[in-house]
PDB file of C-alpha atoms (C1' of nucleotides) in Angstrom:
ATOM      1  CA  UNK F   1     152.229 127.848  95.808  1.00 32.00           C
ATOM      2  CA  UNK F   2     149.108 129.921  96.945  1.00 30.00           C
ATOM      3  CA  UNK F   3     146.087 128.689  98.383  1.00 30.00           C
ATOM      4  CA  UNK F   4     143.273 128.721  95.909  1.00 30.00           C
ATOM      5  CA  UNK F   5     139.140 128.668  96.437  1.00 33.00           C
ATOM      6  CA  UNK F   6     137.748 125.320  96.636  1.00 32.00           C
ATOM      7  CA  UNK F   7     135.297 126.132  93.751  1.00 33.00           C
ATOM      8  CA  UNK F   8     138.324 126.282  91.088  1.00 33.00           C
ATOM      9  CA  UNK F   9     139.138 129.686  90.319  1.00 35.00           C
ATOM     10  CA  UNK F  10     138.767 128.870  87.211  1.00 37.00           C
ATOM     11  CA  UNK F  11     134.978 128.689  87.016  1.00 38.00           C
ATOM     12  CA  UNK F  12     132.877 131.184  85.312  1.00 39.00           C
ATOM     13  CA  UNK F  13     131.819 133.678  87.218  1.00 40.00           C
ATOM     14  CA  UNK F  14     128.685 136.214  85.965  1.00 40.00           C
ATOM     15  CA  UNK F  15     126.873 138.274  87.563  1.00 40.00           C
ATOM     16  CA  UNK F  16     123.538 136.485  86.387  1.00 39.00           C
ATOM     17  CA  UNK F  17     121.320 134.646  89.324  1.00 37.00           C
ATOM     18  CA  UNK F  18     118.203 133.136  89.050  1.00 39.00           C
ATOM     19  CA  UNK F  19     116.196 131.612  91.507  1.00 35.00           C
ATOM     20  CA  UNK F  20     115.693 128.365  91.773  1.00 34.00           C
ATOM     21  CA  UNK F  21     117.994 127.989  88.258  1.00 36.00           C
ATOM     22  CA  UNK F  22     121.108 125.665  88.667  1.00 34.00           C
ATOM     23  CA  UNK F  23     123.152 127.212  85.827  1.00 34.00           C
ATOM     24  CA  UNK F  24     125.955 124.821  84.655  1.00 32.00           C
ATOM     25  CA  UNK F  25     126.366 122.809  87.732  1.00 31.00           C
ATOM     26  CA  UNK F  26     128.565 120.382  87.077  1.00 31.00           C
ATOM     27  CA  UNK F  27     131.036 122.678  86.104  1.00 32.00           C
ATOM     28  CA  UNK F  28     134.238 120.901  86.379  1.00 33.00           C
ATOM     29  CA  UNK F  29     137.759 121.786  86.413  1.00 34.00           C
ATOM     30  CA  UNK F  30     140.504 119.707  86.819  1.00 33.00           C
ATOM     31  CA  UNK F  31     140.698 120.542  90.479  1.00 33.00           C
ATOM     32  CA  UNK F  32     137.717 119.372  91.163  1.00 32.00           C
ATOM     33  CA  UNK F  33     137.187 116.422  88.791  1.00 33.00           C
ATOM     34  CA  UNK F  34     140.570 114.590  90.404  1.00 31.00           C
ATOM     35  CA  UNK F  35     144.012 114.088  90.077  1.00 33.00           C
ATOM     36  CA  UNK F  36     145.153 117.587  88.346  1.00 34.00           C
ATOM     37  CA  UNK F  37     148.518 117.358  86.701  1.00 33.00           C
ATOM     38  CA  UNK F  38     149.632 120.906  87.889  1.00 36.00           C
ATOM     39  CA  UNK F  39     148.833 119.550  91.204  1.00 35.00           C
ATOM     40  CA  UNK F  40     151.803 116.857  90.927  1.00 33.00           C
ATOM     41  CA  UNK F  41     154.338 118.375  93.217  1.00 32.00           C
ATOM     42  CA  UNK F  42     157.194 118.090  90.115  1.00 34.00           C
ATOM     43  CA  UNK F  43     155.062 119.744  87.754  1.00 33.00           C
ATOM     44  CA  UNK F  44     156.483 123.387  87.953  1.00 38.00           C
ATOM     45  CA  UNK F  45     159.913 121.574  86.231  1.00 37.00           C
ATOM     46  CA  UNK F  46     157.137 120.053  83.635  1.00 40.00           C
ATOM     47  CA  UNK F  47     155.251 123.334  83.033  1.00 40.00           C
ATOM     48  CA  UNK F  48     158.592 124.991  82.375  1.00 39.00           C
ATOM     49  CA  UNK F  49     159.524 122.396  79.963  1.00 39.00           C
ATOM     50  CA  UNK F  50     155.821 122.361  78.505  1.00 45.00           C
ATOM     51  CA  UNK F  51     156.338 125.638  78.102  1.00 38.00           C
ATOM     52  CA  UNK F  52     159.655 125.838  75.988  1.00 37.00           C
ATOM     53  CA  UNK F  53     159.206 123.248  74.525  1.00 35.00           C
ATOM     54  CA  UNK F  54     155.436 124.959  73.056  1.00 36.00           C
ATOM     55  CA  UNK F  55     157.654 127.795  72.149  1.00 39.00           C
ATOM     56  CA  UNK F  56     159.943 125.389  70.094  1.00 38.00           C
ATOM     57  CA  UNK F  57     157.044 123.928  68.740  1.00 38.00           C
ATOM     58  CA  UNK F  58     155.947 127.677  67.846  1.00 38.00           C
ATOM     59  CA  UNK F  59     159.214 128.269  65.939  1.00 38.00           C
ATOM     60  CA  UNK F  60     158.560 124.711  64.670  1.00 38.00           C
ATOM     61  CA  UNK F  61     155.089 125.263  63.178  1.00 37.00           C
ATOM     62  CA  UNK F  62     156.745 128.166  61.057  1.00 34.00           C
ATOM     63  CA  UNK F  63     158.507 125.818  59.058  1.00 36.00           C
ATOM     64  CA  UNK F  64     155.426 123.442  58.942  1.00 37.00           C
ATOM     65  CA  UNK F  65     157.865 120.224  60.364  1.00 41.00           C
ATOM     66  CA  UNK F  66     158.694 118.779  63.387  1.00 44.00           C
ATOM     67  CA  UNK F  67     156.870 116.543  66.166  1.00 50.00           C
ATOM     68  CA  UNK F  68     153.375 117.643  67.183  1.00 50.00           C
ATOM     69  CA  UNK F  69     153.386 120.130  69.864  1.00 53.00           C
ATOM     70  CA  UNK F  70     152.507 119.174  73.581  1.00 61.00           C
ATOM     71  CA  UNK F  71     149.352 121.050  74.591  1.00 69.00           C
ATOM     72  CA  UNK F  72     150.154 123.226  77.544  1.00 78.00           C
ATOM     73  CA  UNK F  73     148.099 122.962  80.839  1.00 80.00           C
ATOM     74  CA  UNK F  74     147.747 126.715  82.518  1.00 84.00           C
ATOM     75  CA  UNK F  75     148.980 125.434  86.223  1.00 85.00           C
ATOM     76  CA  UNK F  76     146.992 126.882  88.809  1.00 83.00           C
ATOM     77  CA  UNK F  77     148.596 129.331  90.075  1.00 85.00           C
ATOM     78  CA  UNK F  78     148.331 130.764  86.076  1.00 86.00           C
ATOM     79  CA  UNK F  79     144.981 130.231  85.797  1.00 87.00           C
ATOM     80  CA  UNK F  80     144.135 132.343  89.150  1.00 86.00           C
ATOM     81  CA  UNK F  81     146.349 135.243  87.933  1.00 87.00           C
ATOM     82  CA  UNK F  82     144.530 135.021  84.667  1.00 89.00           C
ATOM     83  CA  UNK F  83     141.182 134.818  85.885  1.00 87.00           C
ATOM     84  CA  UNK F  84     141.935 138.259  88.196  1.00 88.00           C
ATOM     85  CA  UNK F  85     142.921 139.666  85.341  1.00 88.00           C
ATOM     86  CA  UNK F  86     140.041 138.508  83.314  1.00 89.00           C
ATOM     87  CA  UNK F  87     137.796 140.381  86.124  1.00 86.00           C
ATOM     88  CA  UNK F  88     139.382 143.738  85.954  1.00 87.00           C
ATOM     89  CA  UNK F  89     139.191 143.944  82.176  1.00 86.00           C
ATOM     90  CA  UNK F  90     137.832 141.206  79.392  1.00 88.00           C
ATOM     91  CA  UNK F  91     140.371 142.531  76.556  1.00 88.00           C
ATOM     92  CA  UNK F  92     143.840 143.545  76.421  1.00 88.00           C
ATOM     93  CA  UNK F  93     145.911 145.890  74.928  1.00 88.00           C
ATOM     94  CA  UNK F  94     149.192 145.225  73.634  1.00 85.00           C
ATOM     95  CA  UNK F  95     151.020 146.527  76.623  1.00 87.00           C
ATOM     96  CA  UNK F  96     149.111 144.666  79.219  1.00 87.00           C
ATOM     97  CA  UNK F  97     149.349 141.486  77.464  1.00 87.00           C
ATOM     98  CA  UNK F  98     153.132 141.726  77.649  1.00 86.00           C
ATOM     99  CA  UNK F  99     153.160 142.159  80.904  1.00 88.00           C
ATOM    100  CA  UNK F 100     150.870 139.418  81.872  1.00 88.00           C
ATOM    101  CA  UNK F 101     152.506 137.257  79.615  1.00 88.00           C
ATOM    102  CA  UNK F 102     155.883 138.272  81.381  1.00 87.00           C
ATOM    103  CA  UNK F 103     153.964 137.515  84.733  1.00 88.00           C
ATOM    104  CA  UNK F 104     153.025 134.308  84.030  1.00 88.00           C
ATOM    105  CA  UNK F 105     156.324 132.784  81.759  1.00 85.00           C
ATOM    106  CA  UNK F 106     154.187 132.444  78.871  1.00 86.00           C
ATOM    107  CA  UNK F 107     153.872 133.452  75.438  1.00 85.00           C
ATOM    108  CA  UNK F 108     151.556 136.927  74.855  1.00 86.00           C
ATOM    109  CA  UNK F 109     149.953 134.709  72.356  1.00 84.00           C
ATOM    110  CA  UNK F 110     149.290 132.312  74.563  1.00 86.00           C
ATOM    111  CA  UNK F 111     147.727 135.003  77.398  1.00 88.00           C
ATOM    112  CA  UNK F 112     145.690 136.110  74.072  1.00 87.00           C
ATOM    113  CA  UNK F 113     144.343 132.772  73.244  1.00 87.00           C
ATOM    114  CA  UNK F 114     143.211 132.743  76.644  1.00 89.00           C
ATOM    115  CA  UNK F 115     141.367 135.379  77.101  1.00 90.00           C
ATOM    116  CA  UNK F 116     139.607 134.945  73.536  1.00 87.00           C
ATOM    117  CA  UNK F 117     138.669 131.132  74.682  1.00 86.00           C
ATOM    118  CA  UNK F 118     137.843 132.857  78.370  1.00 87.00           C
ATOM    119  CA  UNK F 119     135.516 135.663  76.435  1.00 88.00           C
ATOM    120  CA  UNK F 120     133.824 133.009  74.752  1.00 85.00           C
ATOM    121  CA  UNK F 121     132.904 130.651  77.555  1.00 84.00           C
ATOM    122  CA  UNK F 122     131.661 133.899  79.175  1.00 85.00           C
ATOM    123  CA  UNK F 123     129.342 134.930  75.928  1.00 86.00           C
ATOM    124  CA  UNK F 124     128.690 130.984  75.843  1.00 85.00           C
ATOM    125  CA  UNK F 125     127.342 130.978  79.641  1.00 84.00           C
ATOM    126  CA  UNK F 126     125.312 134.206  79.301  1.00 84.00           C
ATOM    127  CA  UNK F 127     123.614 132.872  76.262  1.00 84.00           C
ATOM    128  CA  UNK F 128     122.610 129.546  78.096  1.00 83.00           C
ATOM    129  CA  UNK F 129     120.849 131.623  81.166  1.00 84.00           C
ATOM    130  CA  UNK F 130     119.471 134.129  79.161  1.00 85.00           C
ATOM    131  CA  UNK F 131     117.831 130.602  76.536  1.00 84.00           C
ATOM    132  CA  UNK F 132     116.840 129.155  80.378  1.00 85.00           C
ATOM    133  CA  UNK F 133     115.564 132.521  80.954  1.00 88.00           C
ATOM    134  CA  UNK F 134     113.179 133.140  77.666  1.00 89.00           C
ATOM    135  CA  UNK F 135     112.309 129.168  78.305  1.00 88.00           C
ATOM    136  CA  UNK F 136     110.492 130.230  81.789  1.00 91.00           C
ATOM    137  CA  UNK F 137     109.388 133.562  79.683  1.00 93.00           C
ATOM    138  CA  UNK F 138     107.547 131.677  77.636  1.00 94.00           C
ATOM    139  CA  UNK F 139     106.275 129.094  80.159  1.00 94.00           C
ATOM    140  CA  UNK F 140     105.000 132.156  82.077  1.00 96.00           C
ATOM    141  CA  UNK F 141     103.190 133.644  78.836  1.00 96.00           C
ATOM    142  CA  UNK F 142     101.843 130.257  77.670  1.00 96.00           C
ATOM    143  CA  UNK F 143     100.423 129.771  80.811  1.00 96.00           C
ATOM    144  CA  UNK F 144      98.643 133.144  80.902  1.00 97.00           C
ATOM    145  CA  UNK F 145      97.323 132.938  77.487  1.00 97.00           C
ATOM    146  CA  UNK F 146      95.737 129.691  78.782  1.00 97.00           C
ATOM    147  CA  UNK F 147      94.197 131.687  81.494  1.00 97.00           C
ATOM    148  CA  UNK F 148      93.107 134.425  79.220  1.00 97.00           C
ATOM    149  CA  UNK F 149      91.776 132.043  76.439  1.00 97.00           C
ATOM    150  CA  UNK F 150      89.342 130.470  79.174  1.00 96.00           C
ATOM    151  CA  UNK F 151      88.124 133.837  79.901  1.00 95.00           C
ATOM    152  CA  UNK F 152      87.300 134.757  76.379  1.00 95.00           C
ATOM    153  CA  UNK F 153      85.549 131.741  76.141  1.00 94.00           C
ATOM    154  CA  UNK F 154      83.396 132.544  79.438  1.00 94.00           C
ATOM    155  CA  UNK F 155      82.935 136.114  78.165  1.00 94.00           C
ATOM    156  CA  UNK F 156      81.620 134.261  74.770  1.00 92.00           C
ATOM    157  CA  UNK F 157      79.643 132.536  76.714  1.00 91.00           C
ATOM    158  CA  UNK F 158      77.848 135.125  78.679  1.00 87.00           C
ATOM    159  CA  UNK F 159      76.960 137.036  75.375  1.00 77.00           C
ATOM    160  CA  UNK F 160      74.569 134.515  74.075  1.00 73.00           C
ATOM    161  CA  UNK F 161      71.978 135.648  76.427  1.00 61.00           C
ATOM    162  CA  UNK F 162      73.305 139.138  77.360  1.00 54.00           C
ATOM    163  CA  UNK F 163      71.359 140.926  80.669  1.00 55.00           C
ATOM    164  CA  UNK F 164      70.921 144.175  79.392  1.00 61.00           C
ATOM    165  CA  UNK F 165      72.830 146.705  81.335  1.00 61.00           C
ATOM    166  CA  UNK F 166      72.207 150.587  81.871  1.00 63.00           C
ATOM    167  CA  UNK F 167      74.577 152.734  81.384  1.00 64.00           C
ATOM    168  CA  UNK F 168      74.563 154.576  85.104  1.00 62.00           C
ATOM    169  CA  UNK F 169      74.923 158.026  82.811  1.00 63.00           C
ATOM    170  CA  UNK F 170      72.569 157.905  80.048  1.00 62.00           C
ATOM    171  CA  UNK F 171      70.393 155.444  81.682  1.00 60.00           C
ATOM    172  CA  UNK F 172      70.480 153.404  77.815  1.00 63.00           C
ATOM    173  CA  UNK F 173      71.455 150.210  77.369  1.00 61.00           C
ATOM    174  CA  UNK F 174      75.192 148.996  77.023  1.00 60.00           C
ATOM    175  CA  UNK F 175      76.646 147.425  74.009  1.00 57.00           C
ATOM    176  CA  UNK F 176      77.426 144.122  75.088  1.00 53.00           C
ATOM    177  CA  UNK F 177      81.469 144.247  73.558  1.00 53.00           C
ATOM    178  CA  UNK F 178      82.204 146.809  76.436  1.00 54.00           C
ATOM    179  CA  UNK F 179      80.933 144.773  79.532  1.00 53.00           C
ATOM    180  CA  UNK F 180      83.206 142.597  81.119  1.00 56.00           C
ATOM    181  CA  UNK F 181      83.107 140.014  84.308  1.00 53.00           C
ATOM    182  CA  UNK F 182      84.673 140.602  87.012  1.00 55.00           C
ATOM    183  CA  UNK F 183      86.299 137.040  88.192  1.00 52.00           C
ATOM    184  CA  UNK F 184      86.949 138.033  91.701  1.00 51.00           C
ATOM    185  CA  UNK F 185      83.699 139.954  92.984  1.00 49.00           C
ATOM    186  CA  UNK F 186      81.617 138.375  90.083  1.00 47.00           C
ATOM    187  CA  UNK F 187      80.031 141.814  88.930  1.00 50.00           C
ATOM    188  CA  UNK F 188      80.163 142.798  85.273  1.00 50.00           C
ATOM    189  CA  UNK F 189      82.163 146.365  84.700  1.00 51.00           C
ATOM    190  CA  UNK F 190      81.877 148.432  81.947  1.00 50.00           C
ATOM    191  CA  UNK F 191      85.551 150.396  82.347  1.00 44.00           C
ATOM    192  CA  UNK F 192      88.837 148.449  81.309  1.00 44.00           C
ATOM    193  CA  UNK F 193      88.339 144.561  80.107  1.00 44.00           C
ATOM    194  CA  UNK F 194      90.362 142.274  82.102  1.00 47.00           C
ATOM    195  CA  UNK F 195      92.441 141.740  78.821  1.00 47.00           C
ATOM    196  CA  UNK F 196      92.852 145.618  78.773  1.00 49.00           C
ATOM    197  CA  UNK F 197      94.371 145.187  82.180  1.00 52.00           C
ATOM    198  CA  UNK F 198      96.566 142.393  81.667  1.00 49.00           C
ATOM    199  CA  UNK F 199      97.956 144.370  78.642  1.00 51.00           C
ATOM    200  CA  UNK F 200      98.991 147.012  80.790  1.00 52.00           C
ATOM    201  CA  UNK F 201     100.299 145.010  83.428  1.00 53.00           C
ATOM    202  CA  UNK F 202     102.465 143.340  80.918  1.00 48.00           C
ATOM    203  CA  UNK F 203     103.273 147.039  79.468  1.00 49.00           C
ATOM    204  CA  UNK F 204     103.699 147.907  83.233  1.00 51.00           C
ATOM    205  CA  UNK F 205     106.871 144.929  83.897  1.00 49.00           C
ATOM    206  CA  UNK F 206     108.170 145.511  80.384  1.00 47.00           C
ATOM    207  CA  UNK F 207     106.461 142.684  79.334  1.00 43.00           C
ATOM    208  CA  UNK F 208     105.990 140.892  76.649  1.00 40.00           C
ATOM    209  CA  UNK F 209     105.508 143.416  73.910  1.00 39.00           C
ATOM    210  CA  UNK F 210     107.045 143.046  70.201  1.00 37.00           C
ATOM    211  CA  UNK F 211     109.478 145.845  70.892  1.00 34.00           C
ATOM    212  CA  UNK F 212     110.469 144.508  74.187  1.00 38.00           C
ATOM    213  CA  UNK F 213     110.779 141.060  73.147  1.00 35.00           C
ATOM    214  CA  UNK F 214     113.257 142.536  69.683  1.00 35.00           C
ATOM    215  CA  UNK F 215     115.154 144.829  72.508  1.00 37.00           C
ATOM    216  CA  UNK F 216     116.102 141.808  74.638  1.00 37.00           C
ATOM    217  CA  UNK F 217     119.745 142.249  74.482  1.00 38.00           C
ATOM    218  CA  UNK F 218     121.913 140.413  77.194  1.00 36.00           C
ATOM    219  CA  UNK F 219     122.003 143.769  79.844  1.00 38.00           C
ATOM    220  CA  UNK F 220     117.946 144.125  79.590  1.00 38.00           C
ATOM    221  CA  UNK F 221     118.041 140.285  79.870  1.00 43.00           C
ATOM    222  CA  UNK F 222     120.865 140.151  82.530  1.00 40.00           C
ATOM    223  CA  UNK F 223     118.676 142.724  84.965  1.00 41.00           C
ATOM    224  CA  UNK F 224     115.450 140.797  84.542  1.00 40.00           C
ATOM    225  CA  UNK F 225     116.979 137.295  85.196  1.00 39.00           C
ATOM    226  CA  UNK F 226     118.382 139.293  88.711  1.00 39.00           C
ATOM    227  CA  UNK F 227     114.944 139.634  89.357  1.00 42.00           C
ATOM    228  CA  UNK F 228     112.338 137.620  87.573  1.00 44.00           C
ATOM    229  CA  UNK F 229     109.031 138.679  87.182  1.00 48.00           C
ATOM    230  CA  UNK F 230     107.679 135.567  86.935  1.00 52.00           C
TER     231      UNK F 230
ATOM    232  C1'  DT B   1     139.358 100.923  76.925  1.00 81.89           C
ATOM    233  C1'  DG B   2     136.380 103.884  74.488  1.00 81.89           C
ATOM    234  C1'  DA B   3     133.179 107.693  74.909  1.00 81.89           C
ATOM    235  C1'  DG B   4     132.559 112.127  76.631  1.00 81.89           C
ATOM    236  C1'  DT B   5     134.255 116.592  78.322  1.00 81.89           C
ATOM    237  C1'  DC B   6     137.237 120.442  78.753  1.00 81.89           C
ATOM    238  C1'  DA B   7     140.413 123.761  77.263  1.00 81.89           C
ATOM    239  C1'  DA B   8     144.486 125.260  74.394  1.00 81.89           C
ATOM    240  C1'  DA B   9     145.347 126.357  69.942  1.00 81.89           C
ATOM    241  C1'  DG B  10     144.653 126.837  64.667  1.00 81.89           C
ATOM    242  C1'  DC B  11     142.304 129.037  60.975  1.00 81.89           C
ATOM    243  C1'  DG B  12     139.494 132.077  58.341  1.00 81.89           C
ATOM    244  C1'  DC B  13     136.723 136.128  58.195  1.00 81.89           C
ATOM    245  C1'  DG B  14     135.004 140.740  59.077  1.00 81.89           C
ATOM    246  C1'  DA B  15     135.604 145.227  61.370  1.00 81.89           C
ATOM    247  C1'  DT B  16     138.456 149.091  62.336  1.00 81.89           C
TER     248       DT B  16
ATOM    249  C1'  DA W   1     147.896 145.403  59.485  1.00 81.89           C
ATOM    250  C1'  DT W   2     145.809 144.197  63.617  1.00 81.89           C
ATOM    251  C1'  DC W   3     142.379 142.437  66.543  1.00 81.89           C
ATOM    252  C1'  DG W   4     138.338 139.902  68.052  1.00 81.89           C
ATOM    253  C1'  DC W   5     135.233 136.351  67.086  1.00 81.89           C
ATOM    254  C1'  DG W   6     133.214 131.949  65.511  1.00 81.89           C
ATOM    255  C1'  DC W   7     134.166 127.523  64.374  1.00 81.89           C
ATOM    256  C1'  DT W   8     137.023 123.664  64.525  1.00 81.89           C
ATOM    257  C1'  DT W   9     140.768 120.538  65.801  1.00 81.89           C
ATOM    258  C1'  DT W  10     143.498 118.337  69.075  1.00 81.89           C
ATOM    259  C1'  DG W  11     145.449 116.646  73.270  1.00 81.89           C
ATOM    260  C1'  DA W  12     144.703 115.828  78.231  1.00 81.89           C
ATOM    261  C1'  DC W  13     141.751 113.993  81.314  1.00 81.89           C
ATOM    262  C1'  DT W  14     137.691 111.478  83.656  1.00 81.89           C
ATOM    263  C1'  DC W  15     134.504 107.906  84.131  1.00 81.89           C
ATOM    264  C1'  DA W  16     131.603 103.908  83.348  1.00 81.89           C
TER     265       DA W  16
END
DNA sequence: TGAGTCAAAGCGCGAT
DNA sequence: ATCGCGCTTTGACTCA
């Protein structure tokens, strides 16, 4: 019997990361959570007869009689060789399924099943981080709307007794709907509105536009949880 | 001991 | 016909 990662080598591994974003912590497997029944020194002699006896039960279920099958537990050393495989390709074909299932003494259907259940936890996983991931999105945008609402509202609040500003060209007056206040140095501008320039930042990231948003598939998402730019 | 969790497996459906 | 997927069931297991 090999040696196996203390983690479980059956957790789910992704290539997702964000900071400061426990994903799934407590994810347990049986090695981890206690007393694992592929662990008990005698169980290779169970497994086998687990496993003949689910291919009885297989022959069983045909004729729609007989006891109720025994559910098989992978041991480790099955679960490892699956997960490997898992890493170098997510499907099978027909050919490598045989093989694995030869590998591992168990049914192909059974090495099938487990990669469809495997392929799901995966999808199931992604989908959580990229939710957690839209959740801080959001938080992010909510936030800055907040920010931009006050502004409007001081803007607002500077127009009901507008200074009247000369255009430095034509020496006329501005239009009041094209000056803008600077929040840093305090001077009012006449070129891009603060909101112009938090559109563009937001362009600039990939922000939050409506085609952006409708184009989040799980790659885009998958790059920007890598490296939030919140 | 019962509730909760995990994972193997069953089943039906759509795509190819 | 085959395969993958989503949903569900079921059995093994843990924990309060």
């Amino acid at each position: 019997m090999a040696v196996f990662p203390p983690t479980g080598s059956s957790s789910l591994e992704l290539t997702i990361s964000v900071p400061g974003f426990s994903s799934y912590p407590s994810l347990p497997n049986s090695s981890v959570r206690g007393l694992d029944i592929n662990q008990v020194p005698s169980i290779q002699a169970d497994q086998e007869e687990w496993i003949t006896a689910g291919m009885e039960d297989e022959e069983d279920s045909s004729n729609g009689s007989g006891p109720p099958r025994k559910k098989l537990r992978l041991t480790k050393e099955q679960s490892r060789l699956l997960e490997e495989s898992f890493r170098q390709h997510h499907t099978l074909n027909p050919k490598q399924k045989e093989a694995l299932a030869m590998q591992l003494k168990l049914r192909p259907r059974q090495v099938e099943v487990w990669f469809q259940n495997r392929r799901a936890r995966s999808k199931l996983k992604q989908t959580e981080m990229e939710c957690e991931y839209l959740k801080r999105w959001f938080g992010s945008l909510t936030e800055q709307n907040r920010r931009l609402q006050r502004e409007v509202e001081e803007l607002r609040a500077m127009k009901v007794g507008p200074p009247t500003v000369l255009s430095p060209h034509s020496c006329e007056p501005l239009p009041a709907s094209t000056l803008t206040m600077c929040p840093r140095c305090e001077r009012v501008t006449t070129t891009t509105t603060t909101l112009d320039r938090d559109r563009d930042r937001d362009r600039d990231r990939g922000g939050p536009t409506k085609t952006n948003i409708s184009s989040a598939s799980a790659t885009t998402l998958s790059s920007k949880v890598a490296t939030p730019a919140l």
